[in-house]
Coordinates of C-alpha atoms in Angstrom, one line a residue:
R2 CA 67.1 21.9 18.0
V3 CA 64.1 22.0 15.7
F4 CA 62.7 18.7 16.9
Q5 CA 62.3 19.6 20.6
F6 CA 58.7 20.7 20.4
L7 CA 57.5 17.4 19.0
D8 CA 57.2 15.9 22.5
H9 CA 56.2 19.2 24.1
S10 CA 59.5 19.5 25.8
T11 CA 60.5 22.8 24.3
T12 CA 62.5 25.0 26.6
Y13 CA 61.4 28.2 24.8
Q14 CA 59.3 30.7 26.8
Q15 CA 55.6 30.1 26.0
T16 CA 53.7 33.1 24.7
Q17 CA 49.9 33.5 24.4
L18 CA 49.1 33.7 20.6
K19 CA 45.8 34.9 19.1
M20 CA 44.5 31.9 17.2
V21 CA 41.8 31.4 14.7
D22 CA 38.6 30.0 16.2
R23 CA 38.5 26.2 15.7
A24 CA 34.8 25.7 15.1
T25 CA 34.4 28.7 12.8
T26 CA 37.5 27.8 10.8
E27 CA 36.4 24.2 10.4
K28 CA 32.9 25.1 9.3
L29 CA 34.1 27.5 6.6
I30 CA 36.9 25.3 5.2
F31 CA 35.0 22.0 5.4
E32 CA 31.9 23.3 3.8
E33 CA 33.7 25.2 1.0
Y34 CA 35.7 22.0 0.2
D35 CA 32.5 20.0 0.0
N36 CA 30.4 22.5 -1.9
T37 CA 32.8 24.1 -4.4
I38 CA 36.4 23.0 -4.1
I39 CA 36.1 19.2 -4.7
P40 CA 33.8 19.7 -7.7
T41 CA 36.2 22.2 -9.2
L42 CA 39.1 19.9 -8.5
E43 CA 37.2 17.2 -10.4
D44 CA 37.0 19.5 -13.4
Y45 CA 40.7 20.3 -13.0
I46 CA 41.6 16.6 -13.0
R47 CA 39.8 16.2 -16.3
I48 CA 42.3 18.6 -18.0
P49 CA 45.4 16.8 -19.4
N50 CA 47.7 19.7 -18.8
Q51 CA 51.1 17.9 -18.6
S52 CA 54.2 19.8 -17.6
P53 CA 56.3 21.2 -20.4
A54 CA 58.9 18.4 -20.2
Y55 CA 56.3 15.8 -21.0
D56 CA 54.1 17.7 -23.5
P57 CA 55.8 18.9 -26.7
D58 CA 52.7 20.9 -27.7
Y59 CA 52.3 22.7 -24.4
L60 CA 52.8 26.2 -26.0
T61 CA 50.0 25.6 -28.6
N62 CA 47.4 23.3 -27.2
G63 CA 46.1 25.7 -24.6
L64 CA 45.8 23.1 -21.8
Q65 CA 47.8 25.0 -19.2
E66 CA 45.7 28.1 -20.0
Q67 CA 42.5 26.1 -19.6
A68 CA 43.6 24.8 -16.2
A69 CA 44.6 28.3 -15.1
E70 CA 41.3 29.8 -16.2
L71 CA 39.3 27.2 -14.3
L72 CA 41.3 28.0 -11.1
V73 CA 41.1 31.8 -11.6
N74 CA 37.3 31.6 -12.1
W75 CA 36.9 29.8 -8.8
V76 CA 39.0 32.3 -7.0
T77 CA 37.1 35.2 -8.5
D78 CA 33.8 33.6 -7.4
Q79 CA 35.0 33.6 -3.8
D80 CA 34.8 37.4 -3.9
V81 CA 37.5 37.8 -1.2
D82 CA 37.6 41.4 0.0
G83 CA 40.6 43.2 -1.6
L84 CA 42.0 40.2 -3.4
E85 CA 43.5 40.9 -6.8
I86 CA 44.2 38.1 -9.3
E87 CA 45.7 37.9 -12.8
T88 CA 47.2 35.3 -15.1
L89 CA 50.5 36.3 -16.4
S90 CA 51.3 35.0 -19.9
E91 CA 54.0 35.7 -22.5
E92 CA 54.9 33.9 -25.7
G93 CA 57.2 31.0 -25.1
K94 CA 56.3 30.8 -21.3
T95 CA 53.9 28.8 -19.2
P96 CA 51.3 30.9 -17.5
L97 CA 51.6 32.0 -13.9
I98 CA 48.7 32.9 -11.6
Y99 CA 49.5 35.9 -9.4
I100 CA 47.3 36.8 -6.4
N101 CA 47.8 39.9 -4.3
V102 CA 46.0 40.6 -1.0
P103 CA 46.8 44.0 0.4
A104 CA 47.6 44.4 4.1
S105 CA 45.3 45.6 6.7
A106 CA 46.0 49.2 7.5
E107 CA 47.6 48.3 10.9
L108 CA 50.1 45.9 9.3
E109 CA 51.2 47.6 6.1
D110 CA 54.8 47.7 7.3
K111 CA 55.1 44.0 7.9
D112 CA 57.0 41.9 5.4
T113 CA 55.1 40.1 2.7
V114 CA 53.8 36.5 3.1
L115 CA 54.4 34.4 0.0
M116 CA 52.3 31.3 -0.6
Y117 CA 53.3 28.8 -3.4
G118 CA 51.8 26.0 -5.4
H119 CA 51.7 24.7 -9.0
L120 CA 49.1 23.6 -11.5
D121 CA 51.1 21.5 -14.1
K122 CA 50.9 17.8 -14.0
Q123 CA 53.1 14.7 -14.3
P124 CA 52.4 12.3 -17.2
P125 CA 49.2 10.2 -16.9
L126 CA 50.7 6.7 -17.1
H127 CA 47.6 5.4 -18.9
G128 CA 47.1 1.7 -18.5
T129 CA 48.8 1.4 -15.1
W130 CA 45.9 2.6 -12.9
R131 CA 43.9 0.0 -11.2
E132 CA 40.5 -1.1 -12.6
G133 CA 37.9 1.6 -12.2
L134 CA 40.4 4.5 -12.1
D135 CA 41.8 6.8 -14.7
P136 CA 44.3 9.7 -14.5
Y137 CA 41.8 12.1 -16.1
I138 CA 38.5 10.7 -14.8
P139 CA 38.0 11.8 -11.1
V140 CA 36.6 9.2 -8.7
I141 CA 35.8 9.7 -5.0
E142 CA 36.2 6.5 -3.0
D143 CA 36.6 6.0 0.7
G144 CA 37.2 9.7 1.4
K145 CA 39.8 10.0 -1.4
L146 CA 39.7 11.9 -4.6
Y147 CA 41.5 9.9 -7.2
G148 CA 43.0 11.5 -10.4
R149 CA 46.1 13.0 -11.7
A150 CA 47.4 16.1 -9.7
G151 CA 44.5 16.6 -7.3
A152 CA 47.1 16.2 -4.5
D153 CA 50.1 17.3 -6.5
D154 CA 49.4 20.1 -6.6
G155 CA 45.9 21.1 -7.7
Y156 CA 44.6 21.7 -4.2
S157 CA 47.2 24.3 -3.4
I158 CA 45.4 27.4 -4.8
F159 CA 42.1 26.4 -3.1
S160 CA 43.7 26.0 0.3
A161 CA 45.8 29.2 -0.1
V162 CA 42.7 31.3 -0.8
M163 CA 40.7 29.6 1.9
V164 CA 43.5 30.6 4.4
V165 CA 43.0 34.2 3.3
R166 CA 39.2 33.9 3.6
T167 CA 39.6 32.5 7.1
L168 CA 41.6 35.4 8.4
K169 CA 39.4 38.0 6.8
E170 CA 36.1 36.5 7.9
Q171 CA 37.3 36.2 11.5
G172 CA 38.5 39.8 11.5
I173 CA 42.2 38.9 12.0
K174 CA 44.5 41.7 10.9
H175 CA 47.1 40.6 8.3
G176 CA 50.0 41.9 6.4
R177 CA 50.3 41.6 2.6
I178 CA 49.8 38.1 1.2
V179 CA 51.0 37.1 -2.3
I180 CA 50.0 33.7 -3.8
V181 CA 52.0 32.4 -6.8
I182 CA 50.8 29.3 -8.7
E183 CA 53.2 28.3 -11.5
A184 CA 52.8 25.9 -14.4
S185 CA 56.3 24.3 -14.9
E186 CA 57.3 22.9 -11.5
E187 CA 57.2 19.3 -12.6
S188 CA 59.8 20.2 -15.3
G189 CA 62.1 21.8 -12.8
S190 CA 60.5 25.3 -12.8
P191 CA 62.3 26.6 -15.9
D192 CA 59.9 29.6 -16.3
L193 CA 59.6 30.6 -12.7
P194 CA 62.8 32.6 -12.4
Y195 CA 61.7 34.7 -15.3
W196 CA 58.3 35.4 -13.7
M197 CA 59.8 36.1 -10.3
E198 CA 62.3 38.6 -11.7
K199 CA 59.4 40.5 -13.2
L200 CA 57.4 40.3 -10.0
T201 CA 60.1 41.0 -7.4
P202 CA 59.5 44.8 -7.4
Q203 CA 55.8 44.2 -6.7
I204 CA 56.4 41.4 -4.1
G205 CA 59.0 43.3 -2.1
E206 CA 60.7 41.8 1.0
V207 CA 59.3 38.4 2.1
G208 CA 59.3 37.4 5.7
F209 CA 57.3 34.2 5.7
I210 CA 57.0 31.6 3.0
I211 CA 54.3 28.9 2.9
C212 CA 54.7 26.1 0.3
L213 CA 51.7 23.7 -0.2
D214 CA 53.5 21.0 -2.3
S215 CA 55.0 18.6 0.1
G216 CA 54.2 15.4 2.0
N217 CA 53.4 13.8 5.3
G218 CA 54.2 10.6 7.2
N219 CA 50.6 9.8 8.1
Y220 CA 47.1 11.4 8.0
D221 CA 46.8 11.9 11.7
Q222 CA 48.7 15.1 12.4
F223 CA 50.4 18.2 10.8
W224 CA 53.8 17.5 9.1
L225 CA 56.4 20.2 8.5
T226 CA 59.1 19.6 5.9
T227 CA 62.6 20.6 7.0
S228 CA 64.6 19.5 4.0
L229 CA 64.2 18.6 0.3
R230 CA 66.6 16.7 -2.0
G231 CA 67.9 18.2 -5.2
L232 CA 68.0 16.5 -8.6
I233 CA 70.4 15.7 -11.3
S234 CA 68.8 14.3 -14.5
V235 CA 71.0 13.0 -17.3
G236 CA 70.9 10.6 -20.2
L237 CA 73.6 8.0 -20.6
K238 CA 74.0 6.9 -24.2
V239 CA 76.3 4.2 -25.4
T240 CA 76.7 3.6 -29.2
I241 CA 78.8 0.7 -30.6
L242 CA 77.6 0.4 -34.2
N243 CA 76.4 2.7 -37.0
E244 CA 73.5 0.3 -37.6
G245 CA 72.0 -2.8 -36.1
V246 CA 73.3 -6.2 -37.3
H247 CA 72.2 -9.8 -37.2
S248 CA 72.9 -11.1 -33.6
G249 CA 73.8 -14.5 -34.9
K250 CA 76.8 -13.0 -36.8
A251 CA 77.7 -10.3 -34.4
S252 CA 77.4 -11.6 -30.9
G253 CA 80.7 -12.8 -29.6
I254 CA 82.5 -10.3 -31.8
V255 CA 80.6 -7.0 -31.2
P256 CA 80.0 -6.1 -27.5
S257 CA 76.5 -5.3 -26.5
S258 CA 75.8 -1.6 -25.8
F259 CA 73.6 -2.7 -22.9
R260 CA 76.5 -4.6 -21.3
I261 CA 78.8 -1.6 -21.7
I262 CA 76.2 0.5 -19.9
R263 CA 76.2 -2.0 -17.1
Q264 CA 79.9 -1.7 -16.8
L265 CA 79.7 2.1 -16.7
L266 CA 77.0 2.1 -14.1
N267 CA 79.3 0.1 -11.8
R268 CA 81.5 3.1 -11.7
I269 CA 78.9 5.2 -10.0
E270 CA 76.7 2.8 -8.1
D271 CA 77.2 -0.4 -6.1
A272 CA 74.9 -2.8 -7.7
E273 CA 74.6 -4.9 -4.5
T274 CA 73.7 -2.2 -2.1
G275 CA 72.5 0.7 -4.2
E276 CA 75.0 3.0 -2.6
L277 CA 76.5 5.7 -4.9
L278 CA 80.2 5.8 -5.3
V279 CA 80.7 9.5 -6.2
P280 CA 81.9 11.5 -3.1
E281 CA 80.8 14.8 -4.7
L282 CA 77.1 13.7 -4.3
F283 CA 77.3 13.4 -0.5
T284 CA 77.1 15.8 2.4
E285 CA 77.4 15.3 6.1
I286 CA 74.0 14.7 7.7
P287 CA 73.4 17.2 10.5
Q288 CA 72.9 15.6 13.9
N289 CA 69.6 17.3 14.5
R290 CA 68.2 15.8 11.3
V291 CA 69.3 12.4 12.4
E292 CA 67.4 12.9 15.7
E293 CA 64.5 14.3 13.8
A294 CA 64.3 11.2 11.6
N295 CA 64.4 9.0 14.7
D296 CA 61.5 11.0 16.2
A297 CA 59.5 11.0 12.9
S298 CA 59.9 7.3 12.5
K299 CA 57.7 6.7 15.6
S300 CA 54.7 8.3 13.8
F301 CA 55.7 7.4 10.2
T302 CA 53.6 4.2 10.5
Q303 CA 54.1 3.2 6.8
V304 CA 57.7 3.8 6.2
F305 CA 57.8 0.5 4.3
S306 CA 54.3 -0.7 3.9
E307 CA 53.1 2.2 1.8
F308 CA 55.0 0.8 -1.2
P309 CA 53.2 -1.9 -3.3
F310 CA 55.9 -4.6 -3.2
V311 CA 55.1 -7.8 -5.0
E312 CA 54.7 -10.8 -2.8
G313 CA 58.0 -11.9 -1.2
A314 CA 59.8 -8.6 -1.9
G315 CA 60.9 -6.1 0.6
P316 CA 62.8 -2.8 1.1
V317 CA 66.5 -2.0 1.3
H318 CA 66.5 -1.2 5.0
D319 CA 63.9 -3.7 6.1
D320 CA 64.7 -3.5 9.8
D321 CA 65.7 0.1 10.3
P322 CA 63.1 2.8 9.6
V323 CA 65.4 5.6 10.7
Q324 CA 68.0 4.7 8.2
A325 CA 65.3 4.3 5.6
L326 CA 64.1 7.8 6.2
L327 CA 67.7 9.2 6.1
S328 CA 68.4 7.3 2.9
R329 CA 65.4 8.9 1.2
T330 CA 66.1 12.4 2.4
W331 CA 69.8 13.0 3.1
R332 CA 71.6 10.5 0.9
P333 CA 72.0 10.5 -2.9
K334 CA 70.1 7.8 -4.7
L335 CA 69.9 6.7 -8.4
S336 CA 66.7 5.7 -10.2
Y337 CA 66.4 4.6 -13.8
V338 CA 63.4 6.4 -15.2
G339 CA 63.6 6.1 -19.0
I340 CA 65.1 4.0 -21.8
D341 CA 65.6 4.4 -25.5
G342 CA 67.1 2.2 -28.2
I343 CA 65.5 -1.1 -27.0
P344 CA 62.3 -2.3 -28.8
N345 CA 59.4 -4.1 -27.1
L346 CA 59.2 -7.9 -26.8
K347 CA 58.4 -8.1 -30.5
G348 CA 62.0 -7.0 -31.3
G349 CA 63.9 -9.2 -33.7
N350 CA 67.3 -10.9 -33.2
V351 CA 69.4 -7.8 -33.8
L352 CA 72.4 -6.6 -32.0
R353 CA 71.4 -3.0 -31.6
E354 CA 73.6 0.0 -32.4
Y355 CA 73.0 1.9 -29.1
T356 CA 71.3 2.0 -25.7
T357 CA 70.3 5.1 -23.8
L358 CA 69.2 5.2 -20.1
K359 CA 67.7 8.2 -18.4
L360 CA 69.2 8.6 -14.9
S361 CA 67.5 10.4 -12.1
I362 CA 69.8 11.1 -9.1
R363 CA 68.3 12.7 -6.0
I364 CA 71.0 14.6 -4.1
P365 CA 70.9 15.9 -0.5
P366 CA 70.8 19.5 0.5
H367 CA 74.0 21.5 0.2
V368 CA 75.3 19.4 -2.7
D369 CA 76.0 21.5 -5.8
P370 CA 74.1 19.8 -8.7
Q371 CA 76.4 21.4 -11.3
V372 CA 79.5 20.0 -9.6
G373 CA 77.8 16.6 -9.3
S374 CA 76.7 16.4 -12.9
D375 CA 80.1 17.5 -14.2
R376 CA 81.7 14.8 -12.1
L377 CA 79.3 12.2 -13.3
K378 CA 80.0 13.1 -16.9
E379 CA 83.7 12.9 -16.2
I380 CA 83.5 9.4 -14.7
L381 CA 81.1 7.9 -17.2
E382 CA 82.8 9.2 -20.3
A383 CA 86.4 8.4 -19.4
D384 CA 88.1 5.4 -21.0
P385 CA 85.0 3.9 -22.6
P386 CA 85.0 0.0 -22.8
Y387 CA 85.8 -1.3 -26.3
G388 CA 86.2 2.3 -27.5
A389 CA 82.5 2.8 -27.7
K390 CA 81.0 6.3 -28.0
V391 CA 79.7 7.3 -24.6
E392 CA 77.7 10.5 -24.1
V393 CA 76.3 12.0 -20.9
I394 CA 73.4 14.2 -21.9
K395 CA 72.4 16.7 -19.3
F396 CA 68.7 17.3 -19.0
N397 CA 67.9 19.4 -15.9
Q398 CA 69.1 19.8 -12.4
A399 CA 67.9 21.5 -9.1
N400 CA 69.4 22.3 -5.7
G401 CA 68.2 20.7 -2.5
W402 CA 67.1 22.8 0.4
E403 CA 67.3 22.8 4.2
S404 CA 65.0 24.8 6.4
P405 CA 66.5 27.6 8.5
A406 CA 66.1 27.1 12.3
L407 CA 62.6 27.7 13.4
K408 CA 62.0 30.8 15.5
P409 CA 60.3 30.2 18.9
W410 CA 56.9 31.6 17.8
L411 CA 56.8 29.3 14.8
F412 CA 57.8 26.4 16.9
E413 CA 54.8 27.0 19.1
A414 CA 52.4 28.0 16.3
V415 CA 53.0 24.8 14.3
N416 CA 52.5 22.5 17.3
E417 CA 49.5 24.5 18.6
A418 CA 47.8 24.2 15.2
S419 CA 48.3 20.5 15.0
E420 CA 47.0 20.0 18.5
T421 CA 44.0 22.2 17.8
F422 CA 42.8 20.6 14.5
F423 CA 44.3 17.0 14.8
E424 CA 44.5 16.7 18.6
K425 CA 48.1 15.5 18.1
P426 CA 51.4 17.2 18.1
A427 CA 53.1 18.1 14.8
R428 CA 56.0 16.2 13.3
L429 CA 59.1 17.4 11.4
F430 CA 60.8 15.4 8.7
G431 CA 62.8 15.6 5.5
E432 CA 61.2 14.9 2.1
G433 CA 63.0 13.0 -0.7
G434 CA 61.4 15.0 -3.5
T435 CA 62.5 18.3 -5.0
I436 CA 60.8 21.8 -5.1
P437 CA 63.3 24.0 -7.0
F438 CA 61.6 27.2 -5.9
M439 CA 62.3 26.7 -2.2
E440 CA 66.1 27.0 -2.7
M441 CA 65.6 30.0 -4.9
L442 CA 63.5 31.7 -2.2
G443 CA 65.9 30.7 0.6
T444 CA 68.7 32.5 -1.3
A445 CA 66.6 35.5 -2.2
F446 CA 65.1 35.9 1.3
P447 CA 67.7 34.6 3.8
N448 CA 65.8 35.9 6.8
A449 CA 62.4 34.4 6.0
Q450 CA 60.8 31.6 7.9
F451 CA 59.3 28.6 6.0
V452 CA 56.3 26.4 6.4
I453 CA 56.5 23.7 3.8
T454 CA 53.7 21.1 4.1
G455 CA 51.4 19.1 1.9
V456 CA 49.0 16.2 1.5
L457 CA 51.2 13.6 -0.2
G458 CA 51.0 10.9 2.5
P459 CA 51.3 7.1 2.5
A460 CA 50.0 5.5 -0.8
S461 CA 48.9 8.8 -2.3
N462 CA 51.3 8.0 -5.1
A463 CA 52.0 11.4 -6.7
H464 CA 53.7 10.9 -10.1
G465 CA 52.5 7.3 -10.2
P466 CA 49.2 5.5 -10.9
N467 CA 46.2 5.7 -8.5
E468 CA 47.2 9.2 -7.1
F469 CA 44.7 10.4 -4.6
L470 CA 43.9 13.4 -2.4
A471 CA 42.8 12.5 1.2
I472 CA 39.8 14.9 1.5
D473 CA 39.5 15.0 5.3
Y474 CA 43.3 15.5 5.7
V475 CA 43.5 18.4 3.2
K476 CA 40.7 20.2 5.1
K477 CA 42.6 20.0 8.4
V478 CA 45.9 21.0 6.8
T479 CA 44.2 24.1 5.5
C480 CA 42.9 24.8 8.9
C481 CA 46.3 24.4 10.4
V482 CA 47.9 26.8 7.9
S483 CA 45.2 29.4 8.7
S484 CA 46.1 29.1 12.4
I485 CA 49.9 29.3 11.7
L486 CA 49.5 32.4 9.5
S487 CA 47.3 34.1 12.0
S488 CA 50.1 33.5 14.6
Y489 CA 52.7 35.1 12.3
F490 CA 50.7 38.3 12.0
Q491 CA 50.6 38.6 15.8
Q492 CA 54.4 38.8 16.1

């Protein structure tokens, strides 16, 4: 039961692990963040390197390459003993930063540690950030670094390299460490399988995976992600006319394409509750994850309040934080994230020929996104009202992921790290977002242990306006990961 250690009631035999020194670790990581990492992150925020799905010119404008070069230069300046770094690039592909740190002689036979992050960014959402903030103009305010992708996921390469520096400068023997920083994650990682296939012979067998692209329930302790939802992204297009016509003549005779879409959506979603109606999108929630959510809710102080509701509005599960956490992690949910065919408020009195909605459906672990998307297409395209032309356009999809059971040493190491650097026990919880690479790695390395963590806490608002990186928190998370990794190498 992976939640037992959260209240220090674990029944596993305790072992004495060699840990990194707290004072030495904090001094190194805190000072490097203040002196070089935050300034470099500010330069990174200024680069508008959107992920391929949002930038049609990504192969020619050089922005991904510019961001990669900035990060590689910082890593090179660290002059970490033995560290090898290169940027892989090929025509038609986003770049990938590959870092190799050879093992200490005593641990050359230990399985590789793989650390992961990404450098591509979500769209800027210009005009929606609050006054004084801009997606590409970094601002430090109240201990937070504001700007697009500082938290998601620009910090990851800096923290990963600082973890390596910490081990080396404290003389802790380590196995081989590989760091992979991709540039297409926000688009579903379409290029990553290609790069990983090329790198697999070099990487070898992986025993421990650290992902620095997840979230947390507060900024007071270390959080470990135990599950991620998958994703089905489709377009739903309804066409009723070959061209738009005068609404005064047509309304009452020609049905609205928007009303037809409303009818179709009722086939897959209960408009009153938001519950989805497609059985293929559900899975049974494991009992230990239910208990985990119950435990996490006690520390997840802003389950509801982190969201900027307008005055008088409130959440779906307004009196049950446990159900709220389960709904955002282990239940399928539909969001409407794009629209086409509808003009702005200056539109004339025209009954339009078509309406298209972009549907984003988060699916729980163990649900096959191909099966789910096929079923959605079947339901939505069947028997179209008024004989309209209905098209389900598949965009992209990704599997969810559930962590394997934590081994006793990792149980202890995660909690010990949180107690050391936060003076509070760690917490486990599921995340509602998607990291496609984790499912790929879980399949490729079924015996590996995972530490998935990150800095996307309450109100940090990745993907949205006013995204920020909590500076003190990222420093402590980096310290915790250093401690956990040192524990791994003592096994």
